[in-house]
Each structure stands twice: as C-alpha cells, then as structure tokens.
Coordinates of C-alpha atoms in Angstrom, one line a residue:
M1 CA 53.7 -17.8 27.1
K2 CA 54.4 -19.2 30.6
I3 CA 53.1 -16.9 33.4
P4 CA 55.5 -16.5 36.3
G5 CA 54.1 -18.0 39.4
E6 CA 54.6 -14.8 41.4
L7 CA 52.6 -12.8 38.8
S8 CA 49.7 -15.2 39.0
E9 CA 49.8 -14.8 42.8
V10 CA 49.7 -11.1 42.5
C11 CA 46.7 -11.3 40.2
N12 CA 44.9 -13.7 42.5
N13 CA 45.4 -11.3 45.4
I14 CA 44.2 -8.4 43.4
A15 CA 41.1 -10.4 42.4
T16 CA 40.1 -10.7 46.1
I17 CA 39.9 -7.0 46.5
C18 CA 36.5 -6.7 44.9
P19 CA 35.5 -10.0 43.3
W20 CA 32.1 -8.7 42.1
N21 CA 33.7 -5.9 40.2
I22 CA 36.8 -7.5 38.7
L23 CA 35.9 -9.4 35.5
A24 CA 39.4 -10.1 34.2
I25 CA 43.1 -9.3 34.5
V26 CA 45.0 -9.3 31.2
L27 CA 48.8 -9.2 30.6
I28 CA 49.7 -6.9 27.7
G29 CA 52.9 -5.2 26.6
S30 CA 56.3 -6.8 25.7
F31 CA 56.0 -9.7 28.1
S32 CA 52.8 -10.9 26.4
T33 CA 54.9 -11.5 23.3
A34 CA 58.0 -12.8 25.1
E35 CA 59.9 -9.6 24.2
G36 CA 60.5 -8.3 27.8
T37 CA 63.9 -6.9 28.6
F38 CA 66.2 -8.1 31.4
F39 CA 69.7 -7.2 32.3
Q40 CA 72.2 -9.3 34.3
I41 CA 73.0 -8.0 37.8
H42 CA 75.2 -11.0 38.9
K43 CA 75.9 -14.3 37.4
D44 CA 72.8 -15.9 38.8
E45 CA 70.6 -12.9 39.0
K46 CA 68.8 -10.7 36.5
K47 CA 66.5 -7.8 36.7
S48 CA 63.5 -6.8 34.6
L49 CA 63.6 -3.4 32.8
S50 CA 60.3 -4.0 31.2
D51 CA 57.1 -3.8 33.2
Y52 CA 54.6 -6.6 33.5
D53 CA 51.7 -4.5 32.1
L54 CA 48.4 -5.6 33.6
E55 CA 45.0 -4.3 32.6
I56 CA 42.2 -4.9 35.1
L57 CA 38.8 -5.1 33.4
V58 CA 36.0 -4.0 35.7
K59 CA 32.2 -3.5 35.7
F60 CA 32.6 0.0 37.3
Y61 CA 35.7 2.3 37.5
D62 CA 37.0 2.4 41.1
P63 CA 40.1 4.5 41.9
F64 CA 40.3 2.9 45.3
L65 CA 40.5 -0.5 43.7
L66 CA 43.4 0.7 41.5
K67 CA 45.2 2.1 44.6
K68 CA 44.9 -1.2 46.5
A69 CA 46.0 -3.2 43.4
N70 CA 49.1 -1.0 43.1
F71 CA 49.9 -1.6 46.7
I72 CA 49.6 -5.4 46.3
A73 CA 51.9 -5.1 43.2
S74 CA 54.4 -3.1 45.1
Q75 CA 54.9 -5.9 47.6
S76 CA 56.1 -8.2 44.7
N77 CA 59.6 -8.6 43.5
L78 CA 58.3 -8.1 39.9
K79 CA 58.1 -4.7 38.1
I80 CA 54.4 -4.4 37.5
S81 CA 52.4 -1.6 36.0
I82 CA 48.6 -1.6 36.4
G83 CA 45.7 0.0 34.5
I84 CA 42.0 -0.2 35.1
M85 CA 39.3 -0.2 32.4
P86 CA 35.5 -0.5 32.7
I87 CA 34.2 -3.0 30.1
S88 CA 31.7 -0.4 29.0
Q89 CA 34.7 1.6 27.6
L90 CA 36.0 -1.3 25.5
S91 CA 33.7 -0.4 22.6
K92 CA 34.8 3.3 22.8
L93 CA 38.5 3.3 23.6
K94 CA 40.4 2.9 20.3
M95 CA 43.9 2.7 21.6
I96 CA 47.0 0.7 20.7
Q97 CA 46.8 -0.9 24.1
T98 CA 43.2 -2.1 23.6
Y99 CA 44.2 -3.3 20.1
D100 CA 47.1 -5.2 21.6
M101 CA 44.9 -6.6 24.3
K102 CA 42.6 -8.0 21.7
M103 CA 45.3 -9.4 19.5
K104 CA 48.0 -10.6 21.9
G105 CA 46.6 -10.2 25.4
V106 CA 47.3 -13.1 27.8
F107 CA 44.4 -13.6 30.2
I108 CA 45.5 -14.5 33.7
I109 CA 42.0 -14.2 35.1
G110 CA 38.8 -14.0 33.1
N111 CA 37.5 -14.9 29.7
K112 CA 38.9 -13.5 26.4
E113 CA 35.4 -13.2 25.0
L114 CA 35.1 -10.0 27.1
L115 CA 37.2 -8.3 24.3
D116 CA 34.7 -9.1 21.5
S117 CA 33.3 -5.6 21.9
I118 CA 36.6 -3.9 21.0
P119 CA 35.9 -2.4 17.5
M120 CA 39.3 -3.0 16.0
E121 CA 40.1 -5.9 13.7
V122 CA 42.9 -4.6 11.5
P123 CA 45.8 -2.2 12.1
S124 CA 44.1 0.5 10.1
D125 CA 41.4 0.6 12.7
I126 CA 43.8 2.2 15.2
P127 CA 43.3 6.0 15.2
K128 CA 46.2 8.0 13.8
Y129 CA 46.2 10.0 17.0
E130 CA 47.7 7.0 18.8
A131 CA 51.0 7.8 16.9
I132 CA 51.1 11.1 18.7
R133 CA 50.2 9.6 22.1
R134 CA 53.0 6.9 21.8
L135 CA 55.6 9.6 21.0
L136 CA 54.6 11.9 23.8
N137 CA 54.8 9.0 26.2
S138 CA 58.2 8.1 24.9
V139 CA 59.3 11.7 25.6
M140 CA 58.1 11.2 29.2
E141 CA 59.9 7.9 29.5
M142 CA 63.2 9.5 28.4
N143 CA 62.7 12.2 31.0
E144 CA 61.8 9.7 33.7
A145 CA 64.9 7.6 33.0
I146 CA 67.3 10.5 33.8
G147 CA 67.9 10.5 37.5
S148 CA 69.6 13.8 37.1
C149 CA 70.5 16.0 34.1
E150 CA 74.1 15.9 35.3
Y151 CA 74.2 12.3 33.8
L152 CA 74.2 13.9 30.4
N153 CA 77.1 16.3 30.8
S154 CA 80.3 15.9 28.8
S155 CA 82.2 14.1 31.5
K156 CA 79.7 11.3 32.2
R157 CA 78.1 10.6 28.8
S158 CA 80.1 7.4 28.4
N159 CA 78.8 6.0 31.7
L160 CA 75.1 6.1 31.0
T161 CA 73.1 3.7 33.2
V162 CA 71.3 0.7 31.8
K163 CA 68.0 2.4 32.5
I164 CA 68.9 5.4 30.3
K165 CA 70.2 3.1 27.6
Y166 CA 66.9 1.3 27.7
S167 CA 65.0 4.6 27.4
I168 CA 67.1 5.4 24.4
A169 CA 66.3 2.1 22.7
K170 CA 62.6 2.4 23.5
S171 CA 62.5 5.9 21.9
Y172 CA 63.7 4.5 18.6
L173 CA 61.2 1.7 18.8
A174 CA 58.5 4.2 19.7
C175 CA 59.2 6.1 16.5
C176 CA 58.9 2.9 14.5
T177 CA 55.6 2.1 16.3
A178 CA 54.2 5.6 15.7
L179 CA 55.1 5.9 12.1
L180 CA 53.6 2.5 11.3
T181 CA 50.5 3.5 13.2
L182 CA 50.3 6.7 11.2
V183 CA 50.0 4.8 7.9
G184 CA 47.8 2.0 9.2
K185 CA 50.6 -0.6 9.2
Y186 CA 51.0 -1.3 13.0
L187 CA 51.9 -4.9 13.9
P188 CA 51.6 -6.6 17.3
T189 CA 55.3 -7.4 18.0
Y190 CA 58.5 -5.4 18.0
Q191 CA 60.2 -7.9 15.7
E192 CA 57.4 -7.7 13.1
R193 CA 57.4 -3.9 13.3
N194 CA 61.1 -3.7 12.8
Q195 CA 61.0 -5.9 9.7
L196 CA 58.2 -4.0 8.1
F197 CA 59.7 -0.6 9.0
S198 CA 62.9 -1.5 7.2
K199 CA 60.9 -2.3 4.1
L200 CA 58.6 0.8 4.1
F201 CA 60.7 3.6 5.6
K202 CA 62.3 4.9 2.4
S203 CA 59.1 4.9 0.3
Y204 CA 56.5 5.8 3.0
F205 CA 58.4 8.5 4.9
K206 CA 60.5 10.3 2.4
E207 CA 60.9 13.5 4.4
L208 CA 62.3 11.6 7.4
H209 CA 64.4 9.4 5.1
R210 CA 66.2 12.5 3.7
K211 CA 67.0 13.7 7.2
Y212 CA 67.7 10.3 8.8
P213 CA 68.6 7.7 6.2
S214 CA 69.9 5.4 9.0
F215 CA 66.6 5.3 10.9
P216 CA 65.9 1.6 10.2
I217 CA 69.4 0.8 11.4
K218 CA 68.7 2.7 14.7
V219 CA 65.5 0.8 15.2
R220 CA 67.2 -2.6 14.5
L221 CA 70.0 -1.8 17.0
A222 CA 67.4 -0.7 19.5
L223 CA 65.5 -3.9 19.2
K224 CA 68.7 -5.9 19.5
F225 CA 69.4 -4.1 22.8
K226 CA 65.9 -4.6 24.0
L227 CA 66.1 -8.3 23.5
N228 CA 69.6 -8.6 24.8
T229 CA 71.1 -5.7 26.9
K230 CA 74.6 -7.2 26.4
S231 CA 74.4 -5.7 23.0
T232 CA 76.7 -2.7 22.9
E233 CA 76.1 -1.0 19.5
L234 CA 74.0 1.8 20.9
S235 CA 76.4 2.7 23.7
E236 CA 79.3 3.2 21.3
F237 CA 77.9 6.5 20.3
P238 CA 79.0 9.2 22.9
Q239 CA 76.0 11.4 22.1
E240 CA 73.4 8.6 21.6
W241 CA 70.9 10.2 24.0
F242 CA 70.9 13.4 22.1
E243 CA 70.6 11.6 18.8
A244 CA 67.7 9.6 20.1
R245 CA 66.0 12.8 21.4
D246 CA 66.4 14.5 18.0
Y247 CA 65.0 11.4 16.2
L248 CA 62.1 11.3 18.6
L249 CA 61.2 15.0 18.4
S250 CA 61.7 15.1 14.6
T251 CA 59.3 12.2 14.3
L252 CA 56.8 13.9 16.7
K253 CA 56.9 17.0 14.6
Y254 CA 56.4 15.0 11.4
V255 CA 53.5 13.0 12.8
L256 CA 51.8 16.2 14.2
S257 CA 52.1 17.9 10.9
K258 CA 50.5 15.0 9.1
Y259 CA 47.8 14.6 11.7
F260 CA 46.8 18.2 11.7
R261 CA 47.6 18.7 8.1
A262 CA 49.8 21.7 9.1
S263 CA 52.8 22.9 7.3
N264 CA 54.2 24.8 10.3
T265 CA 57.7 23.5 10.9
N266 CA 57.9 24.7 14.6
L267 CA 57.3 21.8 17.0
F268 CA 55.9 23.9 19.8
N269 CA 53.4 25.6 17.5
L270 CA 52.3 22.2 16.2
L271 CA 51.9 21.1 19.8
K272 CA 49.4 24.0 20.4
N273 CA 47.0 22.2 18.1
L274 CA 46.6 19.6 20.9
E275 CA 44.9 22.2 23.0
V276 CA 41.8 22.3 20.8
L277 CA 41.2 18.6 21.2
P278 CA 38.0 18.1 23.3
P279 CA 38.5 17.3 27.0
K280 CA 37.0 14.2 28.6
P281 CA 35.1 15.0 31.8
F282 CA 35.6 11.5 33.1
L283 CA 39.4 11.7 32.8
N284 CA 39.5 15.2 34.2
I285 CA 37.6 14.0 37.3
A286 CA 39.9 10.9 37.6
Y287 CA 43.0 13.2 37.5
A288 CA 41.5 15.5 40.1
L289 CA 40.8 12.4 42.4
S290 CA 44.4 11.3 41.9
L291 CA 45.6 14.7 43.1
L292 CA 43.3 14.6 46.1
F293 CA 44.6 11.1 47.0
K294 CA 48.1 12.9 47.1
K295 CA 46.5 15.5 49.4
K296 CA 46.9 18.2 46.8
I297 CA 44.2 20.6 45.6
P298 CA 43.5 20.2 41.9
P299 CA 43.9 23.5 39.9
I300 CA 40.7 24.7 38.3
R301 CA 42.1 24.2 34.8
A302 CA 42.5 20.5 35.5
F303 CA 38.7 20.2 35.2
F304 CA 38.4 21.8 31.8
I305 CA 41.5 20.9 29.7
T306 CA 43.0 17.5 29.1
S307 CA 45.7 17.3 31.8
M308 CA 47.7 14.5 30.3
L309 CA 48.3 16.4 27.0
E310 CA 49.4 19.5 28.9
I311 CA 51.7 17.5 31.1
Q312 CA 53.2 15.8 28.1
T313 CA 53.8 19.1 26.4
A314 CA 55.6 20.3 29.5
G315 CA 57.7 17.2 29.1
V316 CA 58.6 18.2 25.5
Y317 CA 59.8 21.6 26.7
L318 CA 61.7 19.9 29.5
I319 CA 63.6 17.4 27.3
K320 CA 64.4 20.0 24.7
S321 CA 65.9 22.3 27.4
I322 CA 69.0 20.2 27.8
N323 CA 71.8 21.4 25.6
E324 CA 74.4 19.1 24.2
D325 CA 77.2 20.7 26.2
G326 CA 75.3 19.8 29.4
S327 CA 74.0 23.3 30.0
I328 CA 70.3 24.2 30.4
N329 CA 68.2 26.4 28.2
E330 CA 66.5 28.4 30.9
E331 CA 63.8 29.8 28.6
L332 CA 62.5 26.4 27.6
L333 CA 62.9 25.1 31.2
N334 CA 60.8 28.1 32.5
K335 CA 58.1 27.2 29.9
A336 CA 58.0 23.7 31.2
R337 CA 57.6 25.0 34.7
E338 CA 54.9 27.4 33.7
K339 CA 53.0 24.7 31.8
I340 CA 53.0 22.2 34.7
K341 CA 52.1 24.5 37.5
K342 CA 48.7 25.1 35.8
F343 CA 47.9 21.4 36.3
Y344 CA 49.9 20.4 39.3
P345 CA 50.2 22.3 42.6
I346 CA 53.9 23.2 43.1
N347 CA 56.0 25.3 45.5
K348 CA 57.5 27.9 43.1
R349 CA 60.5 28.5 45.4
S350 CA 61.6 24.9 45.7
I351 CA 60.7 23.9 42.2
K352 CA 63.1 25.8 39.9
D353 CA 66.0 23.7 38.7
W354 CA 65.8 21.0 36.0
N355 CA 65.8 18.0 38.3
S356 CA 63.1 19.3 40.6
I357 CA 60.9 20.3 37.7
K358 CA 61.5 16.9 36.0
N359 CA 60.3 15.1 39.2
V360 CA 57.1 17.1 39.3
I361 CA 56.3 16.6 35.6
V362 CA 57.0 12.9 35.7
H363 CA 55.0 12.4 38.9
A364 CA 52.0 14.2 37.3
W365 CA 52.4 12.1 34.2
N366 CA 52.3 8.9 36.2
I367 CA 49.1 9.8 38.0
A368 CA 47.2 11.3 35.1
P369 CA 44.8 9.0 33.2
D370 CA 45.9 8.3 29.6
Y371 CA 44.0 10.0 26.8
S372 CA 42.5 8.6 23.6
M373 CA 40.5 10.0 20.6
D374 CA 37.2 8.1 20.2

C-alpha cells in the first residue's frame, strides 16, 4: 500500500526521539490492508474513522518514549494510535496484533526480518484467549463511541452519529474475528474473514446460529459500512445499537463458556473466571507508571491483579446498564463504578452518573497495557 507522506513524516520524527532504541515502526490494522474507514465531511474533504495503528519495536521498553511519540502523533492531522513493544517480547506475545504484524505489517522504518522470532505461522497458532480479548475491547469501543447515554434514548436513536454507527459495525466484525479465532480459522483481512464466516457459521457455531440466524448478514452489512460509510443498511434499524450490543455480549458469553469449558449461562459469572488468570508484573508496573504520569496514586490492587481485565469487566457492566427505553439499570451501573474504583482513583461524589463513570472507565482502558496469554 502507499504510505501517506504525513504518516512517513510522523514516523521519521518519532525515530529521532531515541534512534539507538527504536528498531522499527510498523503499520498494522485496517490501513495495512487498505480497509481503513473514511467518511465524507464536505465534497472535497473526508475524515478517517479508522486509526493508523503504529507499533514501535524497541530494544528496551520506555514509557517516556511512548509519551513523546504520542505527542508527536497528536500534532498530525492523521488519527494515529501507537503501541510500543520490546523485540524481546516478540517471541512471547502471541496476540492477533503480532500475528497481523508478521503477516500483513507494513514497515515504514526498519527491517521485516525483526519479526522472524514471532512463533506464529498459521491461524491456529493464535491463542484462543485472543477471541475474548477482541470482544472485550469491542465492548470498550462501543462504550467510548457514546458521547453521552442520552444519544440512545427513544427520541434520538434515529440520529446516531457516524462514530456510533462505526462502533456498531466494528462490534459485528469483532464477533466474526473472535469466533474464527476461537476455532483456529482467523484470516488477515476483513473481507477474507467475512467470506469464511458466511461459510462456517451454521455448522461451526450451532448455538449462536439458533439464536441469531442472520449473524452472517449482520457481518456483511457491517463490512459494507466499514468500506463505505455511505452504506445505509445498518442505520435503517431503529434499535441497531442495542441489537449489536446483544450480539456482542452473547458472543462474549459463548466464547467464555467454550474457553473455560463452563456451562454457566450467566455472563457475569463467566467473567469471574478471568480473575484467576495470572497477573503479569511487567504490565502491572506499566499501568502504575501510566497513572503516576497522570498524577494519580495507583491503587494497591493494581500491582497484583491484571488491571486491563478488571477495567474491561467494568465496561461490560457499564454497557449492559443501558436499558432499551433509555433508562439506566442503577444496580449494574453501581457494579461498574465499584469495579473501576479498585483500579483507578476516583472522586466518589463527582463520579456517579453513567456519563462520568463511562469517562473514567474508558480513560483507564486507554492507558492500561493490553494483556495476552503466553
């Protein structure tokens, strides 16, 4: 693919921060396969909804480098998301994003031979846990897209913003990605996954097919919107956001039950299984440092339990707390608040309505290091 000149300039500026430590800058995500999403603002102006996802490969992890890189990216007109990864971790981090980096990554700076140590050659090498991680991140993306829960009340549902429509489309696509990952059939592009999902859904996912026989149609329409936001099929449904949420949470419940081999049908009980996964001290310290950069004192629990998983679980309570009539389930909202306050310092008096709790949970999610199962 052709790299935008402005993106190359950003990468060159980032590389000057610490030349001895930065070994490569790789473009991954939908722009690496020419599947990025734009929408037309005016006749001669369009805006990106997708991020240009950059991964900086370094000799040594440096949170200050990441902070400086994000500042440089923020000065650009492009929508850029940046991750940082020590090359020593490439042989250990079995994630969708490292698989994608190896299979479809576009090197802007550096040599692709650096990725030879990634121990994934075929889709079945991607751990099944990655299906859970993708769905939990999609829950957070849906939460983040809602500027205010009032957007979803009965009088405004027909006027959903493009950003919310995009999060709806991405949630269906995330379900497709997660389910294919679960059965070792993940493919690098959205279009490839859509085609395979249509063929496999009925026979591979019989429980979900009985509940949602139109699932492949939803995925196809979501992809159509992602590739061309002028597509209107998704927006014709007045309750599309709630449908997408139900598909997403049902898929999450299905994947959790398969992963943990648990027959429990309660989503929140299944989520408790995540609490027994071993913490990663390196990630705990990285999250604590992120809080300190924000001049916040890290809660003690943040050093001993995987913060990202707890934050994402809080996000599940949050998204589930919105009723279809626009009202809020206060019990679920309170559980979201109680969960997040254990991992992010909050002012109990000012953080009590849905919008303020959402802002805290999303902010914590944005600064917490992502988690993988080795």
